[in-house]
PDB file of C-alpha atoms in Angstrom:
ATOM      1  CA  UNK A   1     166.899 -99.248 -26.993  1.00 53.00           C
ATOM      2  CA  UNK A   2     165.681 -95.942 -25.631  1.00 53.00           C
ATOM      3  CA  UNK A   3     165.287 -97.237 -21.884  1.00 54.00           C
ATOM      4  CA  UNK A   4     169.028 -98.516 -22.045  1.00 56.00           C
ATOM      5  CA  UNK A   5     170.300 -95.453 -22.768  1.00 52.00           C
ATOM      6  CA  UNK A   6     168.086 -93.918 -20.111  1.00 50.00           C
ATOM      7  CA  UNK A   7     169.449 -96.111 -17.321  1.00 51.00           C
ATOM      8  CA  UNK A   8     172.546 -95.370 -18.303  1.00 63.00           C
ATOM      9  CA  UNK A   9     172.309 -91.769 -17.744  1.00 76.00           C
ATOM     10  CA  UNK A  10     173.280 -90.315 -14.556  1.00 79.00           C
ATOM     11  CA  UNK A  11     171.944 -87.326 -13.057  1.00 87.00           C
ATOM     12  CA  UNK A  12     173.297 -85.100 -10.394  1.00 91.00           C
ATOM     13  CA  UNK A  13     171.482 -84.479  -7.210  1.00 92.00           C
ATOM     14  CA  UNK A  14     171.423 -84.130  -3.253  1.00 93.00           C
ATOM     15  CA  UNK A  15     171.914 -87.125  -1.310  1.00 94.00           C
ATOM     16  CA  UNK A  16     172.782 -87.242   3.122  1.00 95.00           C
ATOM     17  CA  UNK A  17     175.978 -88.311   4.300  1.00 94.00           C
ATOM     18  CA  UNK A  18     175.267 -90.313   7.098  1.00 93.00           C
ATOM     19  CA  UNK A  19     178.560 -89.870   8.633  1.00 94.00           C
ATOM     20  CA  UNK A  20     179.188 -86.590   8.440  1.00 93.00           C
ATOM     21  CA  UNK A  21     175.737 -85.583   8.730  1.00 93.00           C
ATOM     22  CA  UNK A  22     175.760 -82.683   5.792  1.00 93.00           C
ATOM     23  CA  UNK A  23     174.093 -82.678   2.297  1.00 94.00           C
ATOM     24  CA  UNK A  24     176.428 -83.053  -0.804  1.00 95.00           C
ATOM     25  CA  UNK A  25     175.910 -83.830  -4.400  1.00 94.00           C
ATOM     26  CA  UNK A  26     176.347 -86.753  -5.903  1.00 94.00           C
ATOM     27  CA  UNK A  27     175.768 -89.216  -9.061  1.00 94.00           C
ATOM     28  CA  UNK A  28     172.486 -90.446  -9.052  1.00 93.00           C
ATOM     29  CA  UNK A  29     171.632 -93.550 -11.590  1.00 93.00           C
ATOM     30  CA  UNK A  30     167.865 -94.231 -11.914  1.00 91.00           C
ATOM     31  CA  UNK A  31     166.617 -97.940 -11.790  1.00 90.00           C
ATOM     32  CA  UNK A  32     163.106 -97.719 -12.672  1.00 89.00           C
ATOM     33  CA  UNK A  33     161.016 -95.112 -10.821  1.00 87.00           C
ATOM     34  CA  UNK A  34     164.155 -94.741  -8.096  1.00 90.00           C
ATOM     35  CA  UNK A  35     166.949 -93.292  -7.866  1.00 90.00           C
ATOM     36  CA  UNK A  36     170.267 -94.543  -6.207  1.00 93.00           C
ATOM     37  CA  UNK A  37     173.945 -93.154  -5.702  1.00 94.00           C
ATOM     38  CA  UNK A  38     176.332 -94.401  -8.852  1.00 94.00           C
ATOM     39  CA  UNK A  39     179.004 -97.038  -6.378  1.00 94.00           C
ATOM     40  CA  UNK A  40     181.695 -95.880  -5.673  1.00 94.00           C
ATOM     41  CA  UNK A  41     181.929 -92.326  -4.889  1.00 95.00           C
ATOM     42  CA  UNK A  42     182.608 -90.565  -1.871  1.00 95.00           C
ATOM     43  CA  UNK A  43     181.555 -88.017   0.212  1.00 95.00           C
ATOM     44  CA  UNK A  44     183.447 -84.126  -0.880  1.00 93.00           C
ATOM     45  CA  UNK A  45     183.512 -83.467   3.104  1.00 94.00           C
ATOM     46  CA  UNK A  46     184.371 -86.536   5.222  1.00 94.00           C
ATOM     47  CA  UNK A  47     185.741 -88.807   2.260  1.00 95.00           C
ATOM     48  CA  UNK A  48     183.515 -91.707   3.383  1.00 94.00           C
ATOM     49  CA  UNK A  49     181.289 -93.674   0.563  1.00 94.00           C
ATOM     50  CA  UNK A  50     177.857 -92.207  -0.318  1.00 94.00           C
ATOM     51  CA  UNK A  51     176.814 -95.762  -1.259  1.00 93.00           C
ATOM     52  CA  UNK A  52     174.308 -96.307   1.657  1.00 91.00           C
ATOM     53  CA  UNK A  53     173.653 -92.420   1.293  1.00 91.00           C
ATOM     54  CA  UNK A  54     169.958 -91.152   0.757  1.00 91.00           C
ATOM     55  CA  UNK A  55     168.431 -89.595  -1.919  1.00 92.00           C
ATOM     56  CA  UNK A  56     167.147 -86.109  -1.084  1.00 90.00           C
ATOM     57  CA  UNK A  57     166.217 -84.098  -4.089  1.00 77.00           C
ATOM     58  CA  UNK A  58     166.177 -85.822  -7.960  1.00 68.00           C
ATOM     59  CA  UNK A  59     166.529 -83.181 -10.626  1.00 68.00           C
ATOM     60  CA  UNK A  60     163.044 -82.735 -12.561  1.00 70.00           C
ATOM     61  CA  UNK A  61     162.511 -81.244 -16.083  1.00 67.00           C
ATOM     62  CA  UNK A  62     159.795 -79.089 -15.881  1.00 62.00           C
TER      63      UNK A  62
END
């Protein structure tokens, strides 16, 4: 039960538009040890989807 609700979490973090060529913040939902941008969203700047965007910094607890 406890990794379900983990995977369902989402975190905020950086990820790299690749259109517009700027870093924004985005949803991040971890599958395993990765993280990937939640579907869907789009980019603050250009408008364009984050889905093939990459993941620059994850959010750590220290």
């Amino acid at each position: 039960m406890k990794k379900k609700a983990e995977a369902n979490r989402a975190l905020r973090g950086s990820v790299y538009c690749l259109i517009c060529t700027h870093t924004v913040e985005a949803d991040l939902m971890p599958n395993g040890r990765r993280l990937f941008v939640r579907p869907g969203q789009k980019c603050p700047r250009c408008n364009s989807s984050l889905d093939a965007a990459y993941v620059l910094v994850q959010p750590q607890a220290a």
